[in-house]
PDB file of C-alpha atoms in Angstrom:
ATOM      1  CA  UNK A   1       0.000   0.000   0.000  1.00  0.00           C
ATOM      2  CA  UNK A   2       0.971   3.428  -0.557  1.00  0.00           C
ATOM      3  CA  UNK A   3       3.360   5.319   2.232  1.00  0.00           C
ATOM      4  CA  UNK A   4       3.019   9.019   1.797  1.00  0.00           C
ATOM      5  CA  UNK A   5       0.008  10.735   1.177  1.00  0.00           C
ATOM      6  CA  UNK A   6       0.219  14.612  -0.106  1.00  0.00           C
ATOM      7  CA  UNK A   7      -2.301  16.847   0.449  1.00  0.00           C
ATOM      8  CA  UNK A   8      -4.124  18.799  -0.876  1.00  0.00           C
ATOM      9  CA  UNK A   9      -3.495  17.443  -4.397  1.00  0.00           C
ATOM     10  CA  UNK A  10      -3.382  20.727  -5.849  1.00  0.00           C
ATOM     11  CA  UNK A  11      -2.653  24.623  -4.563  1.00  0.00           C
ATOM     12  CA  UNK A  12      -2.647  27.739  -5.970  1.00  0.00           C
ATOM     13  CA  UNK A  13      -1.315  30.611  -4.600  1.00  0.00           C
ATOM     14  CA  UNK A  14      -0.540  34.230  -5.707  1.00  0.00           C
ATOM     15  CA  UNK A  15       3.330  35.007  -5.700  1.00  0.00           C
ATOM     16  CA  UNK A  16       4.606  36.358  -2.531  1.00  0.00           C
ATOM     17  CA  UNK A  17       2.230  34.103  -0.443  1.00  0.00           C
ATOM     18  CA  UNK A  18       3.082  31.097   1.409  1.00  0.00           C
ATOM     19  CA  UNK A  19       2.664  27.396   0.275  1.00  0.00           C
ATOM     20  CA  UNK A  20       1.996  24.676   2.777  1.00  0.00           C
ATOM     21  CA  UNK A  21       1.684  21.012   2.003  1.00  0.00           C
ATOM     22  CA  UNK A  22       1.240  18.311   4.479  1.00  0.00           C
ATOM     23  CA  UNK A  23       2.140  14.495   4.062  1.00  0.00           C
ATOM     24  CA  UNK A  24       1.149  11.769   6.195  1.00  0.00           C
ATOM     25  CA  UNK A  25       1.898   8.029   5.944  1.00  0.00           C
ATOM     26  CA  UNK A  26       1.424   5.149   7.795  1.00  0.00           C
ATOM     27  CA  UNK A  27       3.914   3.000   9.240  1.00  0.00           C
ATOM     28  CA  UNK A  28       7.116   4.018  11.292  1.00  0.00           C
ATOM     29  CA  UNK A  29       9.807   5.498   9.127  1.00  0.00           C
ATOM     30  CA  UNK A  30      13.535   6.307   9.100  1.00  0.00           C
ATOM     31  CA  UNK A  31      13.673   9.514   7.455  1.00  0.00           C
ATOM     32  CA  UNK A  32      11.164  11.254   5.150  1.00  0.00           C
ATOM     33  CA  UNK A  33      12.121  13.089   1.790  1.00  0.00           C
ATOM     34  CA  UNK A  34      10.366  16.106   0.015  1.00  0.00           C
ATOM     35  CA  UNK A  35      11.161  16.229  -3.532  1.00  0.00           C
ATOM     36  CA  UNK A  36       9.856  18.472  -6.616  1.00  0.00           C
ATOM     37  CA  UNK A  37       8.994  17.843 -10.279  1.00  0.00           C
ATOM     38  CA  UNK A  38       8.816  20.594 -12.280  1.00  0.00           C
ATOM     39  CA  UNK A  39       6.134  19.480 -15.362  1.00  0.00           C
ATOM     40  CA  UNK A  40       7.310  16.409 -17.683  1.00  0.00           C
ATOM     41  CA  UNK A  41      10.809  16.509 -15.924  1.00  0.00           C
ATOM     42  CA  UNK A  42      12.618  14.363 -13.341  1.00  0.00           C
ATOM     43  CA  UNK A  43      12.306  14.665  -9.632  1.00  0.00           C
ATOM     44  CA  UNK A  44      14.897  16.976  -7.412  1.00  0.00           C
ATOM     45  CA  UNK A  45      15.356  15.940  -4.240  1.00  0.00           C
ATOM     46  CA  UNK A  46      14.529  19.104  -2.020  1.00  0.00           C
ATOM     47  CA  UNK A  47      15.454  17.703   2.007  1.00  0.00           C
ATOM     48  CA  UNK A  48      15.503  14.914   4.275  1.00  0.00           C
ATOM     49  CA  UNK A  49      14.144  15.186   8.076  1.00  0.00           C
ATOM     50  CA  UNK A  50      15.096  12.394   9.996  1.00  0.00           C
ATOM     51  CA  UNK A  51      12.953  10.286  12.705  1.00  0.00           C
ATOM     52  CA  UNK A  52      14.377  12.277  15.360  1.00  0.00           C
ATOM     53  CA  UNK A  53      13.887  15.675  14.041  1.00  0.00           C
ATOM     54  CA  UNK A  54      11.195  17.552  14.329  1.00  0.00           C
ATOM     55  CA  UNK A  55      12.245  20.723  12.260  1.00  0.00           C
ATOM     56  CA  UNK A  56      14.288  21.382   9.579  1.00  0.00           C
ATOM     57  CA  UNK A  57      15.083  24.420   6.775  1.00  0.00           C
ATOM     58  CA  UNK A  58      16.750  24.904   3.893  1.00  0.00           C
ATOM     59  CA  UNK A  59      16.391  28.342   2.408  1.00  0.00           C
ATOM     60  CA  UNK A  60      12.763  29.133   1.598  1.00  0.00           C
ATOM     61  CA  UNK A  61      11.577  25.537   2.461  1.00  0.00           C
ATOM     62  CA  UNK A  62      10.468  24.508   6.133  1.00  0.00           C
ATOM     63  CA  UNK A  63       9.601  20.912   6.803  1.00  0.00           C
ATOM     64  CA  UNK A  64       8.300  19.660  10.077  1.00  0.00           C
ATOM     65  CA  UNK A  65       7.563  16.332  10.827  1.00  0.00           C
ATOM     66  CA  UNK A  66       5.210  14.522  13.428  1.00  0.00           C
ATOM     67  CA  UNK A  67       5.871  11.070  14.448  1.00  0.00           C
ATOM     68  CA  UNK A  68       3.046  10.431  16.950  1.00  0.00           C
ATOM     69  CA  UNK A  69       0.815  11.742  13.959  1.00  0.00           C
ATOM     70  CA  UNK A  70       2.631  10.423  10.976  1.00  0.00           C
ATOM     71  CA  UNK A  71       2.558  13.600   9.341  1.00  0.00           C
ATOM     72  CA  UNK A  72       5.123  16.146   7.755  1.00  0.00           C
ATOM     73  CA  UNK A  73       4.762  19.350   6.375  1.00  0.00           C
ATOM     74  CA  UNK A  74       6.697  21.493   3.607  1.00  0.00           C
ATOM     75  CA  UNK A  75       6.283  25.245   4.258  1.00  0.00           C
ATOM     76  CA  UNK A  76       7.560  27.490   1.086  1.00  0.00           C
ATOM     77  CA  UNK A  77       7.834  30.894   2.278  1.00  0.00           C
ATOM     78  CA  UNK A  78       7.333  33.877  -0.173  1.00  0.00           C
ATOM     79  CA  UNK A  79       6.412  31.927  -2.966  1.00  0.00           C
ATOM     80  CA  UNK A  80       7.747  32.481  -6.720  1.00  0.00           C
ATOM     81  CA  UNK A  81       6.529  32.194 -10.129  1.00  0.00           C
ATOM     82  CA  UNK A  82       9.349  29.850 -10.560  1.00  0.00           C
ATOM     83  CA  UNK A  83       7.904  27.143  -7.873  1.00  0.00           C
ATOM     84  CA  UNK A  84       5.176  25.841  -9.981  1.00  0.00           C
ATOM     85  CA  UNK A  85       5.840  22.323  -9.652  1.00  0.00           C
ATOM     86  CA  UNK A  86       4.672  18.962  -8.336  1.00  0.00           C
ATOM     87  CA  UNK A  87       6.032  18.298  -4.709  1.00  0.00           C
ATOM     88  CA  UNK A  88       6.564  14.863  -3.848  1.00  0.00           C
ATOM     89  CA  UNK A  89       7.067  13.536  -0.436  1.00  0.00           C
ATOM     90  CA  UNK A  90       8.558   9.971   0.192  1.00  0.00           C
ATOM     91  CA  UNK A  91       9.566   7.832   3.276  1.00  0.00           C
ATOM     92  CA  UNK A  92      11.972   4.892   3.729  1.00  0.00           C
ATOM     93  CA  UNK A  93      10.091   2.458   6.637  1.00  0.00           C
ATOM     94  CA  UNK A  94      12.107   2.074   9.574  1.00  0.00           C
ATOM     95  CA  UNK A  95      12.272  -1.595   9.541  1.00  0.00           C
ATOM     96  CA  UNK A  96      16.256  -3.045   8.808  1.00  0.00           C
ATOM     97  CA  UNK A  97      15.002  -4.421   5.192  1.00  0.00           C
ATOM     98  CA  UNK A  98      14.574  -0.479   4.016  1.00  0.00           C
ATOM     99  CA  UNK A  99      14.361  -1.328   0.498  1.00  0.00           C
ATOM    100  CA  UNK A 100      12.890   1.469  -1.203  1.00  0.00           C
ATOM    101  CA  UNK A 101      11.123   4.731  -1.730  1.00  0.00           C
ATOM    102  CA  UNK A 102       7.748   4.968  -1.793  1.00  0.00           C
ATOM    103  CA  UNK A 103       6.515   8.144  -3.088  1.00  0.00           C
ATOM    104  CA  UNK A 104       3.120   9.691  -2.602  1.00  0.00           C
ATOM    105  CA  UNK A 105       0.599  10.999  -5.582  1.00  0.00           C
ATOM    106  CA  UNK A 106       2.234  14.343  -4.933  1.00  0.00           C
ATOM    107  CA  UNK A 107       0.929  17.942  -4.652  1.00  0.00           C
ATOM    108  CA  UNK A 108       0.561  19.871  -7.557  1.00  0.00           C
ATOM    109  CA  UNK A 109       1.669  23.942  -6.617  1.00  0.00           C
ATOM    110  CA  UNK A 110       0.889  26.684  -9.264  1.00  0.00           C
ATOM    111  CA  UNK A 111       2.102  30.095  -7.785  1.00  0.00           C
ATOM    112  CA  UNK A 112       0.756  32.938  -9.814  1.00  0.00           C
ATOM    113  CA  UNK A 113       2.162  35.749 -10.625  1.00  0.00           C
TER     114      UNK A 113
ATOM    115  CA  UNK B   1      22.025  18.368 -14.095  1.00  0.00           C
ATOM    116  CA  UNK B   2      21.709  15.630 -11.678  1.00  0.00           C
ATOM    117  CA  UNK B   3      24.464  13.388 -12.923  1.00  0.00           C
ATOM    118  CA  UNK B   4      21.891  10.905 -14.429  1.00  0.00           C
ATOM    119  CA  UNK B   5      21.011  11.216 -18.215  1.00  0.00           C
ATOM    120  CA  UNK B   6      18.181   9.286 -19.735  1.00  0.00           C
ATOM    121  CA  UNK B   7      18.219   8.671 -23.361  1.00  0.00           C
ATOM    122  CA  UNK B   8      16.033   9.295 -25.550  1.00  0.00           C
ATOM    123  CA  UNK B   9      13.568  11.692 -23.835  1.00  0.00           C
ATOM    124  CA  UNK B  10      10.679  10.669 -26.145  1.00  0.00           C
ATOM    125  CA  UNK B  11       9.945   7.462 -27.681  1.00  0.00           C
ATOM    126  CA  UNK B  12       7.252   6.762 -29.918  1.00  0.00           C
ATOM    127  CA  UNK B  13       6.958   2.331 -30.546  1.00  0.00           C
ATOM    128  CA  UNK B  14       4.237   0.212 -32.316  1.00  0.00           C
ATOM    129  CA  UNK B  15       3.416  -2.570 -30.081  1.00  0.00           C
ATOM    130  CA  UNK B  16       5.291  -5.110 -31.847  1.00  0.00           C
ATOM    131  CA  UNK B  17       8.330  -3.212 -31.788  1.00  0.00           C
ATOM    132  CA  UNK B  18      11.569  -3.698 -29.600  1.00  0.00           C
ATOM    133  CA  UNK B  19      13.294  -0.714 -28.064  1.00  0.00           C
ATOM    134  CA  UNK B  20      15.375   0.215 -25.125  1.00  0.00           C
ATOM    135  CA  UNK B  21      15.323   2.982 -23.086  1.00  0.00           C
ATOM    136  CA  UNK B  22      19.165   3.757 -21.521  1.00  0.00           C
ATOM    137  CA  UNK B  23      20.410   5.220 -18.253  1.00  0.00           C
ATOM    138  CA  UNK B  24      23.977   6.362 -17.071  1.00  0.00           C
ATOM    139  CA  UNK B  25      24.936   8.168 -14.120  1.00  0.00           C
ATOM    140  CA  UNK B  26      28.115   9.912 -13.344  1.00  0.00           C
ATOM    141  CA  UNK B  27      27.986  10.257  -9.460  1.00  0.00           C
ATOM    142  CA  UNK B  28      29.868   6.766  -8.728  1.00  0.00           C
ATOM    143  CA  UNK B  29      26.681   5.570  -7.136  1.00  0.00           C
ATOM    144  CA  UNK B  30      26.033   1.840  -6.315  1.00  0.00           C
ATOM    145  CA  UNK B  31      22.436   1.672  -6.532  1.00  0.00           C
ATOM    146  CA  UNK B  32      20.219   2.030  -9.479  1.00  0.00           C
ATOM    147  CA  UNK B  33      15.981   1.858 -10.350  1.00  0.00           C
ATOM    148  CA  UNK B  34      13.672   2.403 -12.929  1.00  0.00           C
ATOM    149  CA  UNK B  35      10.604   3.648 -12.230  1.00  0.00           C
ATOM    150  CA  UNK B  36       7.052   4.302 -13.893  1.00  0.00           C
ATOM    151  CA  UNK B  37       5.244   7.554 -13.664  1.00  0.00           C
ATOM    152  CA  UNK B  38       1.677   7.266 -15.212  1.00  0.00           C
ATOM    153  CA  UNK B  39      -1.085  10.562 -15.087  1.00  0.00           C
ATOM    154  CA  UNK B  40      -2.436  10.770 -11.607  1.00  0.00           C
ATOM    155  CA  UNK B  41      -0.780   7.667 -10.001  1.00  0.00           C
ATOM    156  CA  UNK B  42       2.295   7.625  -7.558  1.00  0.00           C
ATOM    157  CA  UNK B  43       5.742   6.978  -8.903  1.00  0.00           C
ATOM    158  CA  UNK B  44       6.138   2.811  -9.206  1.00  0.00           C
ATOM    159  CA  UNK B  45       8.849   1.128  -8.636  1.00  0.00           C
ATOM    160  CA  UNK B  46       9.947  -0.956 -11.289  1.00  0.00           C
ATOM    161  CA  UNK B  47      13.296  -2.657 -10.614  1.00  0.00           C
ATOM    162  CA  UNK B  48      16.094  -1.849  -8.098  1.00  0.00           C
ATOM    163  CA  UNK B  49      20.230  -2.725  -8.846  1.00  0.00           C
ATOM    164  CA  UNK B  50      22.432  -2.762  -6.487  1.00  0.00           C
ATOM    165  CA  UNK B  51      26.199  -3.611  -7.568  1.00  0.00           C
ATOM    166  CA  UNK B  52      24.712  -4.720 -10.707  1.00  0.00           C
ATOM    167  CA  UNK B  53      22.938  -7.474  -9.221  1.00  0.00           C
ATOM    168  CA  UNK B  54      18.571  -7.052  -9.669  1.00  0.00           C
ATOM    169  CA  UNK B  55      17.217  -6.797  -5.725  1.00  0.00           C
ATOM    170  CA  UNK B  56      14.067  -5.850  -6.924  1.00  0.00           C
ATOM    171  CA  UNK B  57      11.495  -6.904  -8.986  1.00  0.00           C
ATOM    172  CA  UNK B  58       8.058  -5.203  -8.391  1.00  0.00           C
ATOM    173  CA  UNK B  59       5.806  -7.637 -10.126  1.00  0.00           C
ATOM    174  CA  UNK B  60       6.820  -5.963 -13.318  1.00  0.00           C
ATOM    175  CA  UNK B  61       5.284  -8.107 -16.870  1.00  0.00           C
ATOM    176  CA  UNK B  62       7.751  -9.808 -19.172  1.00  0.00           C
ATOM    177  CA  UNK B  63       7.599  -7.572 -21.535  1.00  0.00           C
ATOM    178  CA  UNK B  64       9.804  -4.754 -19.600  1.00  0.00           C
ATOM    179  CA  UNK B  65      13.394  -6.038 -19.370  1.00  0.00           C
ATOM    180  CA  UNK B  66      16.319  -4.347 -17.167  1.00  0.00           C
ATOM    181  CA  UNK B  67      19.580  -4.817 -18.079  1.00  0.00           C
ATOM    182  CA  UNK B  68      22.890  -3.515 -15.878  1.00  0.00           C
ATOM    183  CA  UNK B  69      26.301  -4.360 -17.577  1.00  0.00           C
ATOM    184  CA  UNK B  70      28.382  -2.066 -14.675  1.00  0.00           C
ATOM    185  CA  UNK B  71      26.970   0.554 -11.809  1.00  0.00           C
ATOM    186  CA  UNK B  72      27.446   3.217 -14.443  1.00  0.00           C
ATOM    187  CA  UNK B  73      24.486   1.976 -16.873  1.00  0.00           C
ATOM    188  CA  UNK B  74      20.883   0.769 -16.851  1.00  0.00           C
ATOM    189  CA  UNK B  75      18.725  -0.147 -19.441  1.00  0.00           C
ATOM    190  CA  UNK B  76      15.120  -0.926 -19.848  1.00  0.00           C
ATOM    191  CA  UNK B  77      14.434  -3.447 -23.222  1.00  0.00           C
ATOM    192  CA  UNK B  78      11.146  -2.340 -24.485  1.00  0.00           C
ATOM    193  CA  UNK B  79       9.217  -5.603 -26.408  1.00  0.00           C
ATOM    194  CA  UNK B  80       5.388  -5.777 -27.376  1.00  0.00           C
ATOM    195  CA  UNK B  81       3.964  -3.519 -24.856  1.00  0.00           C
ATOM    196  CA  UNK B  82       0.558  -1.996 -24.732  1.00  0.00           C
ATOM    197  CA  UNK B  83      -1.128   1.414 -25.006  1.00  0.00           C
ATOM    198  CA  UNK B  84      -1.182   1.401 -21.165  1.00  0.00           C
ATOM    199  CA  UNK B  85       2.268   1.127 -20.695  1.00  0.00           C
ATOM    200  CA  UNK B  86       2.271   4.618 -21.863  1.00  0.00           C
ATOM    201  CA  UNK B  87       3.750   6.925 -19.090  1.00  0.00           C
ATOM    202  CA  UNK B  88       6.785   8.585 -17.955  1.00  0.00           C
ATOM    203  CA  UNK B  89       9.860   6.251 -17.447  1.00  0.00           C
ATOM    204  CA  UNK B  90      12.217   7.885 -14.520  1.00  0.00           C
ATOM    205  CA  UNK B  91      15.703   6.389 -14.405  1.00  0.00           C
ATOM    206  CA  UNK B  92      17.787   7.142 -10.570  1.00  0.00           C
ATOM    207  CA  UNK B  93      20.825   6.038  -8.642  1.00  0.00           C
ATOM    208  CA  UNK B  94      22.078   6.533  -5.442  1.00  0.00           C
ATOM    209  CA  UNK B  95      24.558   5.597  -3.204  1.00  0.00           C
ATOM    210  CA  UNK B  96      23.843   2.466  -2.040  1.00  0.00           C
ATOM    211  CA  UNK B  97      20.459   0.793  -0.972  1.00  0.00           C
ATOM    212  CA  UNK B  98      20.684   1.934   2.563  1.00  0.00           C
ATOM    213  CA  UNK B  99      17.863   3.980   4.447  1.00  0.00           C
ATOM    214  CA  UNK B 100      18.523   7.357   4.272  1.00  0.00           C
ATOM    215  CA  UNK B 101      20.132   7.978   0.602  1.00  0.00           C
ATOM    216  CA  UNK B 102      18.961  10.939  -1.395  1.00  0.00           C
ATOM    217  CA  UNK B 103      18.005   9.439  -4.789  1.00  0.00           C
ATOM    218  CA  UNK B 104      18.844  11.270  -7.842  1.00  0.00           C
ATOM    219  CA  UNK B 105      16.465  10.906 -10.411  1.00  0.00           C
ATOM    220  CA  UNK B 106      16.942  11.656 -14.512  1.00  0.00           C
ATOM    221  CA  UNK B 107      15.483  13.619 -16.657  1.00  0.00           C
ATOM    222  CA  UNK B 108      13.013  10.557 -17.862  1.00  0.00           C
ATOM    223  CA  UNK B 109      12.164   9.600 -21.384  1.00  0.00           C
ATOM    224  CA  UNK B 110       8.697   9.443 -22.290  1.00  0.00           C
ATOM    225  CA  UNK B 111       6.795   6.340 -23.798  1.00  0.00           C
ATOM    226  CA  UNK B 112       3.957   6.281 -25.795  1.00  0.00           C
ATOM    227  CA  UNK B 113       2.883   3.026 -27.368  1.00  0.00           C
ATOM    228  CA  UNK B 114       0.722   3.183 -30.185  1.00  0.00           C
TER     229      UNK B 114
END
């Protein structure tokens, strides 16, 4: 079954404004990924927040993630034209046999300008 | 640039033809994957290398084949597929197959059966 689950599935926000899109998934995990797809292109890995974080940044973005609720966030502050693009988030489980990735159905962002 | 290139980024095939899709990455990684992006579904694993040896095998059909000569190179043989194999074919590598890697994904090469 599938791990992460973005929401909302799609956002649109005037430029300037900020963009917030939660992920939650199911089982416990190791680390959690955001990543971003701009349209018909390849995914860019954007951060990792480990099990034992709670907060992390990385420029514009802000992720937070909840273990007791299973749930992360990705905060983009002062959004830009530029950030149009699908935003992925993905977990690792936090059993020994981590074998892969699993990806959610992803957030799709349009920032207006 | 992510140090993985895809080749060819669009692919147009009958379904009776045979194609490949290729993959090489430049970042001395151990681990490779293809995976499947259709409209509106999550990413799908296809296959997972890891020191050229197939550790994964997601209940892929037949007709998809993977192919990994050396950790530099992946390839994905293409034979009698079907309209719905249509989709967005992402190659990636990463370090190894440990928790915890970043995976850098390609460009992708896009399918479309006809």
């Amino acid at each position: 079954s599938q791990q992460g689950e973005e929401d909302p599935q799609a956002l649109s926000i005037q430029e300037g404004e900020n963009a917030t899109m939660n992920c939650s998934y199911k089982t416990s995990i190791n680390n959690l990924q955001w990543y971003r797809q701009n349209s018909g292109r390849g995914l860019v890995h954007l951060i990792l927040i480990r099990s034992n974080e709670r907060e992390k940044h990385s420029g514009r973005l802000r992720v937070t993630l909840d273990t007791s609720k299973k749930s992360s966030s990705l905060l983009i502050t002062a959004s830009r034209a530029a950030d149009t693009a699908s935003y992925f988030c993905a977990t690792i489980d936090g059993g020994g046999s981590a074998r892969q990735l699993t990806f959610g159905s992803g957030t799709q962002l349009t920032v207006l300008p | 640039e992510t140090g993985v290139t895809q080749t060819p980024r669009h692919l147009v095939m009958g379904m009776t033809n045979k194609k490949s899709l290729k993959c090489e990455q430049h970042l001395g990684h151990n681990a490779m994957y293809w995976y499947k992006q259709s409209a509106k579904k999550p990413l799908e694993l296809m296959f997972v290398y890891s020191l050229e040896e197939r550790v994964e095998n997601n209940s892929v059909p037949s007709r998809f084949s993977p192919e990994c000569p050396n950790s530099s190179h992946l390839f994905l043989h293409l034979h009698t597929l079907q309209p719905e194999d249509s989709a967005l074919y992402l190659c990636a590598s990463s370090q190894d197959r440990n928790s915890g890697n970043t995976i850098y994904f390609g460009e992708g090469s896009w399918l479309t059966v006809v």
